[in-house]
Amino acid sequence: MDFTLSPAQLELQERARVAGEAIRHRAARWDRENHVPYQEVVDHVRNHDLLALTVPVEYGGKGLSALDYLVVVEALFRSSQFWIVGEPVFATAGPGPSMMLLAENPATREKFLPGLVKGEQQCAIALTEPGYGSDLTSLETTAVKDGDSYIISGDKNFVTGAQVNDLYAVFARFDDIPGHRGIGAVVIEKGTEGFHIDDGPEFLGCRGVPHGDLRIEDVRVPAENVIVGPGKFAKLMSAFNMERLHNCGFNLGMASAAYDEAQKYVSERKAFGRPIAEFQSVYHTLVDMWTDIEALRLMAQRAACTAGDGSHPKVLETTAAKLYGARVASGITLKALELHGGYGATTGYPIERLHRDVVATIVAGGSPPVLRNSIAATLMPDTRISQRG
Ligand SMILES: Cc1cc2nc3c(=O)[nH]c(=O)nc-3n(C[C@H](O)[C@H](O)[C@H](O)COP(=O)(O)OP(=O)(O)OC[C@H]3O[C@@H](n4cnc5c(N)ncnc54)[C@H](O)[C@@H]3O)c2cc1C
C-alpha cells in the first residue's frame, strides 16, 4: 500500500493550488454580495486546464482517475477558501457527465459531452423536489412518452447553479411506475419552452450563485435526452458516488483551510505575554483538528481508489467517507473559529465564511442519517432497513 501521490498528481495538486489561490482575495466580496461573475470562474478553471478531469480521452476529457479528481478539488478548496471554484470542475466531471457516460444511447453522449468537456456547457443536477429530498424514490416529476419524445413535468428545488448552468440532469418518474424502479434521468436544455428557473431561497453559506428552483411545465425533450430510463436506479445512482467524493474533497479542503487559518492566528495572537499557540489546550486542539483531517483524507482517498477503470467509486466506501466528513468538518471549522476568540465571529477573518460554507453542505448530497441508512443496508443485508411509514 503506497500512500504517496505520484509526480503527475503532485503537479496536478500544485496547479489546482495556484488556481485556487489566485481567486482567494475575491471570496469575501462574492460571499457578502451573494454574487459571483461565474463565467470568469469557469474561464479561470479552464485556463488552468482543470475541466472534464475524469471524462475519458475519447470524448475529449482528461481521462484522469477519481483520486486525481479528489486531489484537485481538495487543493482548489483549500487554497481558494471558497466553494465556487469547485463548481466548474463538478459540472464538467461530476454526476451530470458521469451519468451521460452511462447512457445506453450513444447519441446522448455525442450530443452533450463535446460541449461539456470544453466547459462551453455545464450540467446541473436536479433530484430534490419541494416534497421529496431524502425520500428521493417518491419523487413526482413525470416523464411521459409522446411519439419520439418525452414530456417532462414537475418542480425541483435547491439546484446548485440553477441560473448559471446550461444543461439540467433531471430525475423523473417514467410511465407512472412506482418507487425506485420508475426513476430515470433526462437532460433538459436551458431555454426549452416550458422550462423556468427561479432563484430560490438565500443560503447561509455556499453563496454567490443561486441554489435555485426549476418549474418544468410540459417540457418536450427528444429521446436522445433520456440519459437512463426506468429500471436502472442503482446504475444511475452510481454516478452520484462522484458527488459524494466531491463532498469529501470539499470538506477536506475547507477543513484544511480552517486549520491553516487557525494555526496562523494562534502563532500571531498573544495572551498572558506569550503566543496563544504555546498553551497546551490550543496546540492539542490543533492536533485533534489535524488528526481528523488526516483520517478523512485516508477514507476519501481509499474511496476514490475503489473506482476501477471507467467505473465510479464504490458506494460503501464513498458513503462512509462522506458521512465521516459531514461529522467532523463543521467541528473542525468551529474549533478554528473559537481559536480566533471574538475575532472569529467577525467578517474580518475568513473563518466565519469557511464555517458557514461547511455547515451549508452537511445535508447536500444526502443527510447523515440517510447515509447511515445506506451503509446499514450493506452491513446488515438481512435486516429490514426500509423507512416507509
Ligand atoms: C448547499 C446545498 C446544495 C444542494 N444542491 C442540490 C442540487 O444541486 N441538486 C439537488 O437535487 N438537490 C440539492 N440539494 C438538496 C439536498 O440534496 C437535500 O436538501 C437533501 O437531500 C435533504 O432533503 P430535504 O432538504 O428535503 O430534507 P428532508 O428530506 O426533509 O430531511 C429533513 C431532516 O429529516 C431527516 N430525515 C429524513 N429522512 C430520514 C430517515 N429516513 N431517517 C432519519 N432521518 C431522516 C434528514 O436527515 C434531515 O435532518 C442541495 C442542498 C444544499 C443544502
XYZ file of C-alpha atoms and ligand atoms in Angstrom:
442
model
C 0.000 0.000 0.000
C 1.594 3.238 -1.145
C 0.074 6.467 0.193
C 2.324 8.859 -1.729
C 0.973 10.859 -4.642
C 2.663 10.346 -7.997
C 4.728 13.173 -9.595
C 1.814 13.745 -12.020
C -0.627 14.031 -9.100
C 1.679 16.441 -7.283
C 1.821 18.591 -10.425
C -1.976 18.498 -10.680
C -2.300 19.409 -6.999
C 0.075 22.349 -7.409
C -1.816 23.570 -10.494
C -5.075 23.450 -8.542
C -3.470 25.207 -5.569
C -2.276 28.048 -7.792
C -5.702 28.304 -9.477
C -7.495 28.487 -6.126
C -5.081 30.927 -4.529
C -5.465 33.370 -7.414
C -9.101 33.980 -6.554
C -8.977 33.751 -2.760
C -8.897 37.542 -2.325
C -12.293 37.803 -4.049
C -14.116 35.245 -1.900
C -15.197 37.595 0.896
C -16.786 40.038 -1.527
C -18.507 37.339 -3.580
C -19.924 35.878 -0.389
C -21.021 39.250 1.013
C -22.636 40.428 -2.215
C -24.041 36.965 -2.916
C -22.869 37.373 -6.481
C -20.089 35.652 -8.426
C -19.061 36.521 -12.026
C -19.419 32.848 -12.758
C -18.219 32.823 -16.367
C -14.944 34.349 -15.147
C -14.564 31.476 -12.688
C -15.235 28.929 -15.455
C -12.662 30.604 -17.720
C -10.164 30.698 -14.855
C -10.557 26.977 -14.160
C -10.369 26.220 -17.902
C -7.165 28.273 -18.195
C -5.639 26.037 -15.536
C -6.765 23.011 -17.534
C -8.933 21.572 -14.780
C -12.184 20.844 -16.648
C -13.615 17.419 -17.558
C -10.993 15.708 -15.413
C -12.494 12.214 -15.343
C -14.202 12.235 -18.748
C -12.438 9.665 -20.987
C -9.958 10.952 -23.550
C -12.070 9.514 -26.393
C -14.723 12.130 -25.521
C -12.185 14.926 -25.240
C -11.797 14.763 -21.453
C -8.598 14.372 -19.432
C -9.196 10.680 -18.698
C -7.946 11.090 -15.128
C -8.851 8.957 -12.118
C -11.262 9.588 -9.261
C -8.221 10.014 -6.993
C -6.858 12.715 -9.314
C -10.265 14.421 -9.111
C -10.171 14.327 -5.309
C -6.622 15.724 -5.208
C -7.676 18.627 -7.438
C -10.820 19.616 -5.575
C -9.197 19.402 -2.149
C -6.378 21.704 -3.322
C -8.792 24.128 -5.028
C -10.979 24.474 -1.929
C -8.047 24.734 0.468
C -6.298 27.475 -1.453
C -9.344 29.461 -2.615
C -11.117 29.137 0.771
C -14.400 29.291 -1.122
C -16.758 26.766 -2.645
C -17.354 28.284 -6.082
C -14.060 27.352 -7.705
C -15.011 23.678 -7.465
C -18.246 24.137 -9.395
C -16.882 24.143 -12.981
C -14.864 21.029 -12.067
C -18.017 19.389 -10.690
C -20.269 20.458 -13.559
C -17.865 19.092 -16.196
C -16.845 15.837 -14.490
C -19.285 15.236 -11.609
C -22.534 13.266 -11.634
C -24.008 15.029 -14.684
C -21.253 13.985 -17.130
C -20.789 10.713 -15.223
C -24.456 9.849 -15.828
C -24.088 10.707 -19.516
C -21.220 8.250 -19.767
C -23.641 5.596 -18.502
C -26.197 6.464 -21.209
C -27.134 3.499 -23.351
C -27.880 5.651 -26.387
C -24.559 6.807 -27.942
C -26.448 9.823 -29.325
C -26.773 11.161 -25.749
C -23.018 11.136 -25.209
C -22.336 12.561 -28.682
C -24.842 15.364 -28.170
C -23.743 16.613 -24.763
C -20.192 15.561 -23.920
C -18.314 17.688 -26.510
C -19.753 20.927 -25.083
C -19.225 19.762 -21.505
C -15.579 18.830 -21.879
C -14.759 22.282 -23.246
C -16.720 23.985 -20.480
C -18.954 25.608 -23.115
C -21.871 23.940 -21.387
C -22.201 22.808 -17.804
C -24.556 20.358 -16.220
C -26.528 20.930 -13.011
C -28.299 18.080 -11.269
C -31.939 18.207 -10.248
C -33.165 15.452 -7.965
C -34.686 17.239 -4.984
C -38.338 18.311 -5.045
C -40.197 20.550 -2.603
C -41.924 17.488 -1.092
C -39.141 14.921 -1.507
C -35.497 15.367 -0.559
C -34.200 12.364 1.383
C -37.256 10.447 0.191
C -35.961 10.613 -3.371
C -37.668 7.464 -4.602
C -41.102 9.061 -4.034
C -40.397 11.939 -6.430
C -43.311 13.192 -8.533
C -41.739 14.746 -11.626
C -43.058 12.753 -14.565
C -41.651 11.670 -17.927
C -44.329 10.549 -20.388
C -43.516 9.203 -23.837
C -45.179 11.068 -26.688
C -44.201 9.790 -30.116
C -40.419 10.113 -30.454
C -40.093 12.433 -27.483
C -40.872 12.715 -23.764
C -42.959 15.289 -21.930
C -41.465 16.263 -18.543
C -43.468 17.974 -15.777
C -42.673 18.769 -12.154
C -40.893 21.051 -9.687
C -37.299 20.812 -8.476
C -35.580 22.868 -5.809
C -32.144 23.528 -4.316
C -30.499 23.083 -7.736
C -26.939 24.347 -7.321
C -26.004 26.736 -10.090
C -29.577 26.783 -11.360
C -29.098 30.074 -13.177
C -25.555 29.594 -14.461
C -25.715 26.109 -15.967
C -26.909 25.201 -19.441
C -27.974 21.583 -19.008
C -30.030 20.012 -16.230
C -29.907 16.313 -15.462
C -33.444 15.934 -14.129
C -34.626 12.880 -12.218
C -38.167 11.892 -13.248
C -40.683 9.077 -12.883
C -41.301 7.230 -16.147
C -44.638 5.705 -17.133
C -46.075 6.143 -13.602
C -44.002 3.181 -12.364
C -43.925 3.466 -8.532
C -40.839 3.505 -6.312
C -37.221 3.465 -7.434
C -37.987 1.226 -10.429
C -39.776 4.103 -12.199
C -36.975 6.634 -11.818
C -34.688 7.661 -14.666
C -32.941 10.850 -15.720
C -33.304 13.184 -18.687
C -31.394 16.243 -19.846
C -33.367 19.461 -20.173
C -31.593 22.233 -22.048
C -31.866 25.818 -20.842
C -34.266 27.804 -22.985
C -36.562 24.900 -23.798
C -40.188 26.019 -23.877
C -41.958 25.493 -20.543
C -38.681 25.361 -18.551
C -38.450 28.098 -15.890
C -35.654 28.869 -13.431
C -36.196 30.831 -10.200
C -33.558 31.938 -7.692
C -34.949 30.062 -4.698
C -34.171 30.910 -1.046
C -30.984 32.654 0.098
C -28.463 30.311 1.733
C -26.288 30.944 4.804
C -23.214 29.560 3.024
C -22.079 28.475 -0.434
C -23.342 31.793 -1.685
C -22.745 33.664 -4.939
C -24.784 31.670 -7.418
C -28.309 30.535 -6.594
C -29.295 27.081 -5.443
C -32.476 27.676 -7.396
C -35.829 26.167 -8.249
C -36.937 24.681 -11.571
C -40.526 24.759 -12.807
C -40.903 22.210 -15.552
C -44.207 22.683 -17.375
C -44.837 20.083 -20.082
C -41.297 20.366 -21.415
C -40.751 18.277 -24.539
C -37.346 16.595 -24.885
C -36.151 14.321 -27.700
C -35.482 10.651 -26.938
C -31.703 11.126 -27.006
C -32.051 13.405 -23.972
C -33.019 10.380 -21.875
C -29.812 9.535 -20.007
C -31.049 6.434 -18.244
C -34.612 5.148 -18.387
C -36.594 3.338 -15.681
C -35.459 0.083 -14.052
C -31.803 1.117 -13.651
C -31.870 3.170 -10.495
C -28.784 1.574 -8.928
C -26.788 2.206 -12.102
C -27.981 5.807 -12.207
C -27.072 6.396 -8.565
C -23.548 5.035 -9.053
C -22.762 8.331 -10.827
C -23.595 10.080 -7.551
C -20.635 8.459 -5.857
C -18.669 11.111 -7.750
C -20.792 13.739 -5.988
C -20.062 12.182 -2.620
C -16.373 12.130 -3.447
C -16.646 15.805 -4.383
C -18.288 16.434 -0.980
C -15.285 14.699 0.650
C -12.870 16.914 -1.280
C -14.896 19.946 -0.229
C -14.836 19.038 3.462
C -11.141 18.177 3.272
C -10.229 21.426 1.545
C -12.356 23.671 3.722
C -11.346 21.958 6.989
C -7.689 22.212 5.949
C -8.155 25.896 5.140
C -9.691 26.382 8.604
C -6.702 24.574 10.119
C -4.298 26.819 8.145
C -6.081 29.956 9.344
C -6.190 28.767 12.960
C -2.513 27.835 13.001
C -1.550 31.224 11.585
C -3.759 33.091 14.053
C -2.594 31.308 17.206
C 1.046 31.837 16.219
C 0.498 35.594 15.930
C -2.009 36.331 18.690
C -0.597 36.847 22.184
C -2.244 36.460 25.597
C -0.640 36.451 29.058
C 2.592 37.593 27.437
C 3.052 34.677 25.034
C 1.682 33.449 21.695
C -1.520 31.522 22.394
C -0.061 28.652 20.314
C 2.079 27.881 23.377
C -0.917 26.974 25.553
C -1.362 23.228 25.709
C -5.116 23.280 25.129
C -4.519 25.343 21.976
C -1.912 23.075 20.404
C -3.878 19.993 21.458
C -6.897 21.422 19.659
C -4.799 21.908 16.508
C -3.529 18.347 16.769
C -7.081 16.977 17.068
C -8.163 19.017 14.022
C -5.170 17.775 12.030
C -5.835 14.159 13.052
C -9.466 14.317 11.931
C -8.389 15.829 8.595
C -5.807 13.066 8.089
C -8.408 10.390 8.869
C -10.881 11.949 6.442
C -8.216 12.155 3.740
C -7.371 8.474 4.162
C -11.038 7.476 3.933
C -11.676 9.716 0.933
C -8.555 8.579 -0.937
C -9.395 4.944 -0.235
C -12.932 5.535 -1.544
C -11.504 7.181 -4.677
C -9.196 4.203 -5.218
C -12.180 1.812 -5.373
C -13.023 3.265 -8.790
C -11.766 0.797 -11.351
C -11.072 1.548 -14.972
C -14.006 3.581 -16.256
C -16.160 2.931 -13.167
C -17.240 5.156 -10.300
C -16.011 4.864 -6.710
C -17.819 2.161 -4.746
C -20.893 3.174 -2.801
C -19.987 1.819 0.658
C -16.534 3.386 0.919
C -17.647 6.681 -0.630
C -20.732 6.981 1.562
C -18.701 6.213 4.702
C -16.120 8.864 3.762
C -18.840 11.435 3.069
C -20.518 10.600 6.376
C -17.244 10.981 8.263
C -16.589 14.304 6.533
C -20.063 15.575 7.414
C -19.458 14.578 11.040
C -16.033 16.152 11.527
C -15.694 19.090 9.105
C -18.044 21.543 10.813
C -16.472 20.614 14.178
C -13.050 21.500 12.769
C -14.184 24.835 11.327
C -15.978 25.663 14.601
C -12.842 24.870 16.642
C -10.819 27.074 14.296
C -13.371 29.844 14.737
C -13.162 29.508 18.537
C -9.347 29.735 18.426
C -9.775 33.160 16.810
C -11.530 34.382 20.004
C -14.096 37.099 19.405
C -12.493 37.933 16.055
C -13.612 34.550 14.726
C -17.192 35.747 14.844
C -16.430 38.831 12.743
C -16.350 39.210 8.990
C -12.763 40.477 9.254
C -11.413 36.904 9.094
C -12.231 34.144 6.577
C -13.005 31.592 9.278
C -16.679 32.510 9.722
C -17.241 32.057 5.952
C -15.424 28.731 5.921
C -17.658 27.583 8.771
C -20.850 28.763 7.062
C -19.891 27.078 3.779
C -19.204 23.789 5.538
C -22.423 23.926 7.570
C -24.420 24.690 4.406
C -23.375 21.407 2.822
C -23.967 18.974 5.697
C -27.149 17.605 4.083
C -26.257 18.273 0.433
C -25.856 15.027 -1.491
C -27.523 13.055 1.322
C -28.007 13.912 5.005
C -26.021 11.942 7.616
C -28.991 9.754 8.713
C -29.707 8.862 5.095
C -26.033 7.953 4.569
C -26.167 5.788 7.718
C -29.245 4.007 6.331
C -27.370 3.295 3.109
C -24.335 1.931 4.965
C -26.507 -0.150 7.325
C -28.242 -1.755 4.352
C -24.844 -3.087 3.222
C -23.572 -4.035 6.668
C -26.808 -5.811 7.646
C -28.280 -7.190 4.426
C -30.773 -9.393 6.307
C -32.226 -6.525 8.350
C -35.198 -4.578 7.002
C -33.931 -1.003 6.631
C -36.975 0.360 4.747
C -38.068 3.730 6.195
C -41.582 3.719 4.725
C -44.391 4.500 7.184
C -25.981 23.651 -0.336
C -26.945 22.676 -0.917
C -26.850 22.353 -2.255
C -27.754 21.447 -2.833
N -27.665 21.185 -4.180
C -28.585 20.352 -4.747
C -28.553 20.126 -6.159
O -27.702 20.648 -6.887
N -29.497 19.324 -6.698
C -30.458 18.730 -5.934
O -31.266 17.990 -6.485
N -30.518 18.935 -4.588
C -29.608 19.733 -3.982
N -29.660 19.963 -2.621
C -30.742 19.370 -1.850
C -30.290 18.236 -0.940
O -29.947 17.106 -1.707
C -31.445 17.980 0.036
O -31.541 19.104 0.875
C -31.215 16.731 0.855
O -31.343 15.590 0.048
C -32.219 16.634 2.024
O -33.538 16.821 1.563
P -34.519 17.879 2.304
O -33.811 19.186 2.370
O -35.827 17.824 1.625
O -34.643 17.365 3.792
P -35.616 16.191 4.327
O -35.516 15.008 3.476
O -36.972 16.778 4.556
O -34.934 15.887 5.730
C -35.157 16.710 6.891
C -34.473 16.033 8.064
O -35.073 14.735 8.259
C -34.049 13.744 8.292
N -34.541 12.501 7.673
C -35.232 12.358 6.502
N -35.446 11.049 6.244
C -34.882 10.359 7.271
C -34.755 8.978 7.593
N -35.246 8.019 6.807
N -34.122 8.613 8.740
C -33.603 9.569 9.563
N -33.689 10.888 9.320
C -34.306 11.284 8.185
C -32.904 14.322 7.478
O -31.675 13.738 7.854
C -32.971 15.787 7.838
O -32.272 16.002 9.035
C -28.764 20.846 -2.027
C -28.843 21.171 -0.669
C -27.953 22.067 -0.115
C -28.089 22.394 1.348
